[in-house]
């Protein structure tokens, strides 16, 4: 539902190409109250400086606020903790400056409980009538539970079990297709339907969940990387930052864990 709504807003912008962001917001105002009734998705619109001009109730609450007003005119870097916000704003600026479109980007977030939660983030640039980027619209949807009613669930559950048992070592698509007894194309398709993730995202998710636990210990980050299936510290840091917006060291400092 949330993804369809984002696509609808983007299509509306493509059709109208208004003179300003304010004009476009006025044209879609009737849709905006509907965003507040979606509890599992943080939905937002930002201007060309990556500042919030609209956000739904879910995002407002996850920012620790009761009203939208304190968020307006601020970037994620100003709203979220210092260890997290700059990474979110850096991503916004790539959308705004490069016209980048994000689809189903797996991301790890920390919620109010300080526990990690997984989201699939979507962001699209918004254009004015001159073809210039005037802002962006985005949705971060909480990752859904596995669809155990799907006919391929048992095969994919075996794949998930294998990943959870072997995440600390290299895992190839050939191994996973052999376990499921299906082709690569089928594996990709069924993983999306059952787990709402690609096979590679499944691997990253399991590794990062384990890394989250180990970063609460006093293990050196290099050792955490090796135990989570990464060949070296730099590869681990790149992947960790891609999925969280901050480095393992920043994450450890932010959660008050380890050394």
PDB file of C-alpha atoms in Angstrom:
ATOM      1  CA  UNK A   1       0.000   0.000   0.000  1.00  0.00           C
ATOM      2  CA  UNK A   2       2.700   2.489   1.016  1.00  0.00           C
ATOM      3  CA  UNK A   3       4.807   1.783  -2.083  1.00  0.00           C
ATOM      4  CA  UNK A   4       1.768   2.273  -4.313  1.00  0.00           C
ATOM      5  CA  UNK A   5       1.065   5.570  -2.600  1.00  0.00           C
ATOM      6  CA  UNK A   6       4.626   6.749  -3.213  1.00  0.00           C
ATOM      7  CA  UNK A   7       4.347   5.755  -6.871  1.00  0.00           C
ATOM      8  CA  UNK A   8       1.064   7.634  -7.103  1.00  0.00           C
ATOM      9  CA  UNK A   9       2.568  10.793  -5.628  1.00  0.00           C
ATOM     10  CA  UNK A  10       5.538  10.556  -7.987  1.00  0.00           C
ATOM     11  CA  UNK A  11       3.240  10.046 -10.990  1.00  0.00           C
ATOM     12  CA  UNK A  12       1.152  13.021  -9.912  1.00  0.00           C
ATOM     13  CA  UNK A  13       4.304  15.128  -9.815  1.00  0.00           C
ATOM     14  CA  UNK A  14       5.357  13.850 -13.255  1.00  0.00           C
ATOM     15  CA  UNK A  15       1.969  14.851 -14.721  1.00  0.00           C
ATOM     16  CA  UNK A  16       1.628  18.240 -13.082  1.00  0.00           C
ATOM     17  CA  UNK A  17       5.217  19.559 -12.932  1.00  0.00           C
ATOM     18  CA  UNK A  18       4.173  22.540 -10.767  1.00  0.00           C
ATOM     19  CA  UNK A  19       6.049  25.806 -10.447  1.00  0.00           C
ATOM     20  CA  UNK A  20       7.010  25.154  -6.818  1.00  0.00           C
ATOM     21  CA  UNK A  21       6.952  22.539  -4.095  1.00  0.00           C
ATOM     22  CA  UNK A  22       4.313  24.548  -2.232  1.00  0.00           C
ATOM     23  CA  UNK A  23       2.027  24.448  -5.283  1.00  0.00           C
ATOM     24  CA  UNK A  24       2.420  20.689  -5.592  1.00  0.00           C
ATOM     25  CA  UNK A  25       1.747  20.128  -1.879  1.00  0.00           C
ATOM     26  CA  UNK A  26      -1.468  22.129  -2.205  1.00  0.00           C
ATOM     27  CA  UNK A  27      -2.577  19.946  -5.115  1.00  0.00           C
ATOM     28  CA  UNK A  28      -2.118  16.701  -3.142  1.00  0.00           C
ATOM     29  CA  UNK A  29      -3.341  18.047   0.197  1.00  0.00           C
ATOM     30  CA  UNK A  30      -6.425  15.817   0.203  1.00  0.00           C
ATOM     31  CA  UNK A  31      -4.179  12.735   0.175  1.00  0.00           C
ATOM     32  CA  UNK A  32      -1.976  13.799   3.049  1.00  0.00           C
ATOM     33  CA  UNK A  33      -4.366  12.874   5.941  1.00  0.00           C
ATOM     34  CA  UNK A  34      -4.386   9.322   4.592  1.00  0.00           C
ATOM     35  CA  UNK A  35      -0.686   9.024   5.358  1.00  0.00           C
ATOM     36  CA  UNK A  36      -1.386   9.214   9.087  1.00  0.00           C
ATOM     37  CA  UNK A  37      -3.384   5.969   9.057  1.00  0.00           C
ATOM     38  CA  UNK A  38      -0.444   3.877   7.815  1.00  0.00           C
ATOM     39  CA  UNK A  39       1.186   2.643  11.045  1.00  0.00           C
ATOM     40  CA  UNK A  40       4.020   0.581   9.561  1.00  0.00           C
ATOM     41  CA  UNK A  41       5.550   3.227   7.293  1.00  0.00           C
ATOM     42  CA  UNK A  42       7.370   6.505   7.875  1.00  0.00           C
ATOM     43  CA  UNK A  43       6.328   8.840   5.032  1.00  0.00           C
ATOM     44  CA  UNK A  44       7.835  12.241   4.308  1.00  0.00           C
ATOM     45  CA  UNK A  45       8.324  15.037   1.794  1.00  0.00           C
ATOM     46  CA  UNK A  46      11.410  17.266   1.859  1.00  0.00           C
ATOM     47  CA  UNK A  47      12.441  20.425   0.037  1.00  0.00           C
ATOM     48  CA  UNK A  48      15.551  20.904  -2.117  1.00  0.00           C
ATOM     49  CA  UNK A  49      17.647  21.446   1.014  1.00  0.00           C
ATOM     50  CA  UNK A  50      16.540  18.077   2.464  1.00  0.00           C
ATOM     51  CA  UNK A  51      14.326  19.794   5.050  1.00  0.00           C
ATOM     52  CA  UNK A  52      11.004  18.279   6.110  1.00  0.00           C
ATOM     53  CA  UNK A  53       7.925  19.989   4.723  1.00  0.00           C
ATOM     54  CA  UNK A  54       5.588  17.089   5.525  1.00  0.00           C
ATOM     55  CA  UNK A  55       5.743  13.862   7.535  1.00  0.00           C
ATOM     56  CA  UNK A  56       3.127  11.393   8.680  1.00  0.00           C
ATOM     57  CA  UNK A  57       2.258  10.529  12.271  1.00  0.00           C
ATOM     58  CA  UNK A  58       4.437   7.393  12.277  1.00  0.00           C
ATOM     59  CA  UNK A  59       7.595   9.371  11.478  1.00  0.00           C
ATOM     60  CA  UNK A  60       6.697  12.118  13.944  1.00  0.00           C
ATOM     61  CA  UNK A  61       6.307   9.551  16.724  1.00  0.00           C
ATOM     62  CA  UNK A  62       9.540   7.760  15.826  1.00  0.00           C
ATOM     63  CA  UNK A  63      11.340  11.079  16.116  1.00  0.00           C
ATOM     64  CA  UNK A  64      10.057  11.337  19.681  1.00  0.00           C
ATOM     65  CA  UNK A  65       7.610  14.141  18.899  1.00  0.00           C
ATOM     66  CA  UNK A  66       3.862  14.503  19.389  1.00  0.00           C
ATOM     67  CA  UNK A  67       3.295  17.073  16.661  1.00  0.00           C
ATOM     68  CA  UNK A  68       4.667  17.626  13.163  1.00  0.00           C
ATOM     69  CA  UNK A  69       5.602  21.270  13.720  1.00  0.00           C
ATOM     70  CA  UNK A  70       8.983  20.673  15.455  1.00  0.00           C
ATOM     71  CA  UNK A  71      10.169  18.695  12.398  1.00  0.00           C
ATOM     72  CA  UNK A  72       9.260  21.245   9.738  1.00  0.00           C
ATOM     73  CA  UNK A  73      12.192  23.091   8.212  1.00  0.00           C
ATOM     74  CA  UNK A  74      14.732  20.663   9.672  1.00  0.00           C
ATOM     75  CA  UNK A  75      16.890  18.000   8.065  1.00  0.00           C
ATOM     76  CA  UNK A  76      17.281  14.444   9.338  1.00  0.00           C
ATOM     77  CA  UNK A  77      20.694  15.503  10.649  1.00  0.00           C
ATOM     78  CA  UNK A  78      18.926  17.987  12.923  1.00  0.00           C
ATOM     79  CA  UNK A  79      16.133  15.642  13.978  1.00  0.00           C
ATOM     80  CA  UNK A  80      17.842  12.305  14.580  1.00  0.00           C
ATOM     81  CA  UNK A  81      20.756  11.613  16.971  1.00  0.00           C
ATOM     82  CA  UNK A  82      24.081  12.982  15.805  1.00  0.00           C
ATOM     83  CA  UNK A  83      25.454   9.517  15.026  1.00  0.00           C
ATOM     84  CA  UNK A  84      22.543   8.682  12.682  1.00  0.00           C
ATOM     85  CA  UNK A  85      21.030  11.825  11.173  1.00  0.00           C
ATOM     86  CA  UNK A  86      23.943  12.920   8.958  1.00  0.00           C
ATOM     87  CA  UNK A  87      23.873   9.571   7.149  1.00  0.00           C
ATOM     88  CA  UNK A  88      20.173   9.945   6.367  1.00  0.00           C
ATOM     89  CA  UNK A  89      20.716  13.503   5.123  1.00  0.00           C
ATOM     90  CA  UNK A  90      23.676  12.381   3.001  1.00  0.00           C
ATOM     91  CA  UNK A  91      21.357   9.914   1.271  1.00  0.00           C
ATOM     92  CA  UNK A  92      18.753  12.674   0.754  1.00  0.00           C
ATOM     93  CA  UNK A  93      21.342  14.898  -0.885  1.00  0.00           C
ATOM     94  CA  UNK A  94      22.242  12.180  -3.403  1.00  0.00           C
ATOM     95  CA  UNK A  95      18.581  12.010  -4.389  1.00  0.00           C
ATOM     96  CA  UNK A  96      18.348  15.795  -4.625  1.00  0.00           C
ATOM     97  CA  UNK A  97      21.643  16.441  -6.397  1.00  0.00           C
ATOM     98  CA  UNK A  98      21.883  13.372  -8.639  1.00  0.00           C
ATOM     99  CA  UNK A  99      18.223  12.560  -9.210  1.00  0.00           C
ATOM    100  CA  UNK A 100      18.833   9.167  -7.591  1.00  0.00           C
ATOM    101  CA  UNK A 101      15.799   6.883  -7.225  1.00  0.00           C
ATOM    102  CA  UNK A 102      15.916   4.447  -4.306  1.00  0.00           C
ATOM    103  CA  UNK A 103      13.782   1.306  -4.488  1.00  0.00           C
ATOM    104  CA  UNK A 104      13.541  -1.398  -1.807  1.00  0.00           C
ATOM    105  CA  UNK A 105      16.752  -0.309  -0.076  1.00  0.00           C
ATOM    106  CA  UNK A 106      17.165  -2.485   3.012  1.00  0.00           C
ATOM    107  CA  UNK A 107      18.091  -0.342   6.006  1.00  0.00           C
ATOM    108  CA  UNK A 108      18.603  -0.910   9.706  1.00  0.00           C
ATOM    109  CA  UNK A 109      17.113   1.728  11.980  1.00  0.00           C
ATOM    110  CA  UNK A 110      17.058   2.233  15.723  1.00  0.00           C
ATOM    111  CA  UNK A 111      13.613   2.882  17.133  1.00  0.00           C
ATOM    112  CA  UNK A 112      12.657   4.563  20.392  1.00  0.00           C
ATOM    113  CA  UNK A 113      13.416   1.387  22.331  1.00  0.00           C
ATOM    114  CA  UNK A 114      16.981   1.526  20.926  1.00  0.00           C
ATOM    115  CA  UNK A 115      16.319  -1.867  19.387  1.00  0.00           C
ATOM    116  CA  UNK A 116      17.105  -2.347  15.698  1.00  0.00           C
ATOM    117  CA  UNK A 117      14.329  -2.623  13.156  1.00  0.00           C
ATOM    118  CA  UNK A 118      14.452  -3.304   9.440  1.00  0.00           C
ATOM    119  CA  UNK A 119      12.880  -1.078   6.798  1.00  0.00           C
ATOM    120  CA  UNK A 120      12.682  -1.026   3.026  1.00  0.00           C
ATOM    121  CA  UNK A 121      13.233   2.576   1.964  1.00  0.00           C
ATOM    122  CA  UNK A 122      11.997   4.218  -1.224  1.00  0.00           C
ATOM    123  CA  UNK A 123      12.879   7.776  -2.283  1.00  0.00           C
ATOM    124  CA  UNK A 124      12.120   9.728  -5.456  1.00  0.00           C
ATOM    125  CA  UNK A 125      13.040  13.257  -6.553  1.00  0.00           C
ATOM    126  CA  UNK A 126      10.265  15.763  -7.255  1.00  0.00           C
ATOM    127  CA  UNK A 127      10.540  18.073 -10.264  1.00  0.00           C
ATOM    128  CA  UNK A 128       9.151  21.538 -11.030  1.00  0.00           C
ATOM    129  CA  UNK A 129       7.864  22.762 -14.394  1.00  0.00           C
ATOM    130  CA  UNK A 130      11.419  23.748 -15.409  1.00  0.00           C
ATOM    131  CA  UNK A 131      12.601  20.178 -14.917  1.00  0.00           C
ATOM    132  CA  UNK A 132      14.585  21.089 -11.808  1.00  0.00           C
ATOM    133  CA  UNK A 133      14.566  18.995  -8.643  1.00  0.00           C
ATOM    134  CA  UNK A 134      12.541  20.860  -6.023  1.00  0.00           C
ATOM    135  CA  UNK A 135      12.406  18.196  -3.324  1.00  0.00           C
ATOM    136  CA  UNK A 136      11.879  14.521  -2.659  1.00  0.00           C
ATOM    137  CA  UNK A 137       9.208  12.144  -1.436  1.00  0.00           C
ATOM    138  CA  UNK A 138      10.093   9.048   0.554  1.00  0.00           C
ATOM    139  CA  UNK A 139       8.694   6.089   2.456  1.00  0.00           C
ATOM    140  CA  UNK A 140      10.453   3.694   4.835  1.00  0.00           C
ATOM    141  CA  UNK A 141       8.259   0.615   5.245  1.00  0.00           C
ATOM    142  CA  UNK A 142       8.743  -1.744   8.180  1.00  0.00           C
ATOM    143  CA  UNK A 143       9.844  -5.120   6.883  1.00  0.00           C
ATOM    144  CA  UNK A 144       6.910  -7.513   6.905  1.00  0.00           C
ATOM    145  CA  UNK A 145       6.882 -10.987   8.398  1.00  0.00           C
ATOM    146  CA  UNK A 146       7.521 -13.916   6.074  1.00  0.00           C
ATOM    147  CA  UNK A 147       4.483 -15.008   4.043  1.00  0.00           C
ATOM    148  CA  UNK A 148       4.194 -18.571   5.345  1.00  0.00           C
ATOM    149  CA  UNK A 149       1.062 -19.235   3.277  1.00  0.00           C
ATOM    150  CA  UNK A 150       3.029 -19.036   0.006  1.00  0.00           C
ATOM    151  CA  UNK A 151       3.438 -22.433  -1.743  1.00  0.00           C
ATOM    152  CA  UNK A 152       7.226 -21.983  -1.841  1.00  0.00           C
ATOM    153  CA  UNK A 153       7.506 -21.133   1.852  1.00  0.00           C
ATOM    154  CA  UNK A 154       8.991 -24.464   2.970  1.00  0.00           C
ATOM    155  CA  UNK A 155      11.705 -24.319   0.307  1.00  0.00           C
ATOM    156  CA  UNK A 156      12.541 -20.750   1.196  1.00  0.00           C
ATOM    157  CA  UNK A 157      12.478 -21.498   4.935  1.00  0.00           C
ATOM    158  CA  UNK A 158      15.246 -24.032   4.281  1.00  0.00           C
ATOM    159  CA  UNK A 159      17.218 -21.322   2.464  1.00  0.00           C
ATOM    160  CA  UNK A 160      16.738 -18.956   5.396  1.00  0.00           C
ATOM    161  CA  UNK A 161      17.853 -21.652   7.851  1.00  0.00           C
ATOM    162  CA  UNK A 162      20.982 -22.294   5.786  1.00  0.00           C
ATOM    163  CA  UNK A 163      21.848 -18.590   5.698  1.00  0.00           C
ATOM    164  CA  UNK A 164      21.386 -18.302   9.461  1.00  0.00           C
ATOM    165  CA  UNK A 165      23.695 -21.278  10.002  1.00  0.00           C
ATOM    166  CA  UNK A 166      26.383 -20.242   7.514  1.00  0.00           C
ATOM    167  CA  UNK A 167      26.329 -16.414   7.504  1.00  0.00           C
ATOM    168  CA  UNK A 168      29.905 -16.369   8.850  1.00  0.00           C
ATOM    169  CA  UNK A 169      31.245 -17.802   5.579  1.00  0.00           C
ATOM    170  CA  UNK A 170      30.802 -16.993   1.858  1.00  0.00           C
ATOM    171  CA  UNK A 171      27.373 -18.021   0.536  1.00  0.00           C
ATOM    172  CA  UNK A 172      26.730 -18.403  -3.191  1.00  0.00           C
ATOM    173  CA  UNK A 173      23.476 -18.349  -5.133  1.00  0.00           C
ATOM    174  CA  UNK A 174      24.372 -21.820  -6.398  1.00  0.00           C
ATOM    175  CA  UNK A 175      24.284 -23.150  -2.835  1.00  0.00           C
ATOM    176  CA  UNK A 176      20.900 -21.545  -2.193  1.00  0.00           C
ATOM    177  CA  UNK A 177      19.324 -22.724  -5.434  1.00  0.00           C
ATOM    178  CA  UNK A 178      20.576 -26.235  -4.704  1.00  0.00           C
ATOM    179  CA  UNK A 179      18.907 -26.202  -1.294  1.00  0.00           C
ATOM    180  CA  UNK A 180      15.620 -24.879  -2.688  1.00  0.00           C
ATOM    181  CA  UNK A 181      15.734 -27.012  -5.841  1.00  0.00           C
ATOM    182  CA  UNK A 182      14.811 -24.089  -8.061  1.00  0.00           C
ATOM    183  CA  UNK A 183      16.459 -21.794 -10.608  1.00  0.00           C
ATOM    184  CA  UNK A 184      18.132 -18.476  -9.786  1.00  0.00           C
ATOM    185  CA  UNK A 185      15.208 -16.556 -11.321  1.00  0.00           C
ATOM    186  CA  UNK A 186      12.722 -18.531  -9.222  1.00  0.00           C
ATOM    187  CA  UNK A 187      14.810 -18.033  -6.084  1.00  0.00           C
ATOM    188  CA  UNK A 188      14.868 -14.275  -6.630  1.00  0.00           C
ATOM    189  CA  UNK A 189      11.129 -14.150  -7.313  1.00  0.00           C
ATOM    190  CA  UNK A 190      10.073 -16.396  -4.444  1.00  0.00           C
ATOM    191  CA  UNK A 191      12.365 -14.660  -1.934  1.00  0.00           C
ATOM    192  CA  UNK A 192      10.680 -11.361  -2.740  1.00  0.00           C
ATOM    193  CA  UNK A 193       7.243 -12.894  -2.318  1.00  0.00           C
ATOM    194  CA  UNK A 194       7.967 -14.807   0.885  1.00  0.00           C
ATOM    195  CA  UNK A 195      10.532 -12.622   2.694  1.00  0.00           C
ATOM    196  CA  UNK A 196      10.042  -9.362   0.744  1.00  0.00           C
ATOM    197  CA  UNK A 197      13.810  -9.344   0.191  1.00  0.00           C
ATOM    198  CA  UNK A 198      16.287 -10.531  -2.431  1.00  0.00           C
ATOM    199  CA  UNK A 199      18.563 -13.469  -1.506  1.00  0.00           C
ATOM    200  CA  UNK A 200      21.494 -11.046  -1.093  1.00  0.00           C
ATOM    201  CA  UNK A 201      19.421  -8.829   1.191  1.00  0.00           C
ATOM    202  CA  UNK A 202      18.562 -11.891   3.272  1.00  0.00           C
ATOM    203  CA  UNK A 203      22.279 -12.580   3.752  1.00  0.00           C
ATOM    204  CA  UNK A 204      23.030  -8.946   4.633  1.00  0.00           C
ATOM    205  CA  UNK A 205      20.131  -8.878   7.091  1.00  0.00           C
ATOM    206  CA  UNK A 206      21.313 -11.952   9.004  1.00  0.00           C
ATOM    207  CA  UNK A 207      24.913 -10.725   9.096  1.00  0.00           C
ATOM    208  CA  UNK A 208      23.918  -7.279  10.324  1.00  0.00           C
ATOM    209  CA  UNK A 209      21.628  -8.716  12.997  1.00  0.00           C
ATOM    210  CA  UNK A 210      24.568 -10.718  14.321  1.00  0.00           C
ATOM    211  CA  UNK A 211      26.855  -7.678  14.038  1.00  0.00           C
ATOM    212  CA  UNK A 212      24.372  -5.670  16.115  1.00  0.00           C
ATOM    213  CA  UNK A 213      24.742  -8.216  18.926  1.00  0.00           C
ATOM    214  CA  UNK A 214      28.528  -8.413  18.709  1.00  0.00           C
ATOM    215  CA  UNK A 215      28.932  -4.636  18.686  1.00  0.00           C
ATOM    216  CA  UNK A 216      27.433  -4.682  22.184  1.00  0.00           C
ATOM    217  CA  UNK A 217      30.480  -6.638  23.323  1.00  0.00           C
ATOM    218  CA  UNK A 218      34.113  -5.608  23.716  1.00  0.00           C
ATOM    219  CA  UNK A 219      35.250  -7.502  20.630  1.00  0.00           C
ATOM    220  CA  UNK A 220      37.422  -5.448  18.258  1.00  0.00           C
ATOM    221  CA  UNK A 221      35.475  -4.382  15.182  1.00  0.00           C
ATOM    222  CA  UNK A 222      37.863  -6.370  12.973  1.00  0.00           C
ATOM    223  CA  UNK A 223      36.901  -9.529  14.866  1.00  0.00           C
ATOM    224  CA  UNK A 224      33.196  -8.644  14.583  1.00  0.00           C
ATOM    225  CA  UNK A 225      33.657  -8.351  10.820  1.00  0.00           C
ATOM    226  CA  UNK A 226      35.285 -11.779  10.544  1.00  0.00           C
ATOM    227  CA  UNK A 227      32.620 -13.442  12.691  1.00  0.00           C
ATOM    228  CA  UNK A 228      29.898 -11.971  10.477  1.00  0.00           C
ATOM    229  CA  UNK A 229      31.318 -13.346   7.232  1.00  0.00           C
ATOM    230  CA  UNK A 230      33.228 -10.311   5.967  1.00  0.00           C
ATOM    231  CA  UNK A 231      36.731 -10.754   4.623  1.00  0.00           C
ATOM    232  CA  UNK A 232      38.091  -7.594   6.224  1.00  0.00           C
ATOM    233  CA  UNK A 233      37.252  -4.560   8.332  1.00  0.00           C
ATOM    234  CA  UNK A 234      36.789  -2.188   5.376  1.00  0.00           C
ATOM    235  CA  UNK A 235      34.329  -4.468   3.557  1.00  0.00           C
ATOM    236  CA  UNK A 236      32.306  -4.784   6.760  1.00  0.00           C
ATOM    237  CA  UNK A 237      32.340  -1.023   7.355  1.00  0.00           C
ATOM    238  CA  UNK A 238      31.198  -0.260   3.806  1.00  0.00           C
ATOM    239  CA  UNK A 239      28.312  -2.703   3.990  1.00  0.00           C
ATOM    240  CA  UNK A 240      27.350  -1.644   7.501  1.00  0.00           C
ATOM    241  CA  UNK A 241      27.265   2.026   6.539  1.00  0.00           C
ATOM    242  CA  UNK A 242      25.275   1.242   3.394  1.00  0.00           C
ATOM    243  CA  UNK A 243      22.563  -0.442   5.463  1.00  0.00           C
ATOM    244  CA  UNK A 244      22.581   1.829   8.510  1.00  0.00           C
ATOM    245  CA  UNK A 245      23.948   5.198   7.421  1.00  0.00           C
ATOM    246  CA  UNK A 246      26.808   5.073   9.922  1.00  0.00           C
ATOM    247  CA  UNK A 247      29.972   3.087  10.558  1.00  0.00           C
ATOM    248  CA  UNK A 248      30.251   0.189  13.043  1.00  0.00           C
ATOM    249  CA  UNK A 249      32.257   2.435  15.376  1.00  0.00           C
ATOM    250  CA  UNK A 250      29.602   5.177  15.259  1.00  0.00           C
ATOM    251  CA  UNK A 251      26.906   2.560  15.825  1.00  0.00           C
ATOM    252  CA  UNK A 252      28.765   1.183  18.837  1.00  0.00           C
ATOM    253  CA  UNK A 253      29.148   4.681  20.297  1.00  0.00           C
ATOM    254  CA  UNK A 254      25.510   5.555  19.604  1.00  0.00           C
ATOM    255  CA  UNK A 255      24.154   2.507  21.375  1.00  0.00           C
ATOM    256  CA  UNK A 256      26.505   2.922  24.302  1.00  0.00           C
ATOM    257  CA  UNK A 257      27.967  -0.519  23.854  1.00  0.00           C
ATOM    258  CA  UNK A 258      31.411  -2.038  23.750  1.00  0.00           C
ATOM    259  CA  UNK A 259      34.539   0.093  23.999  1.00  0.00           C
TER     260      UNK A 259
END
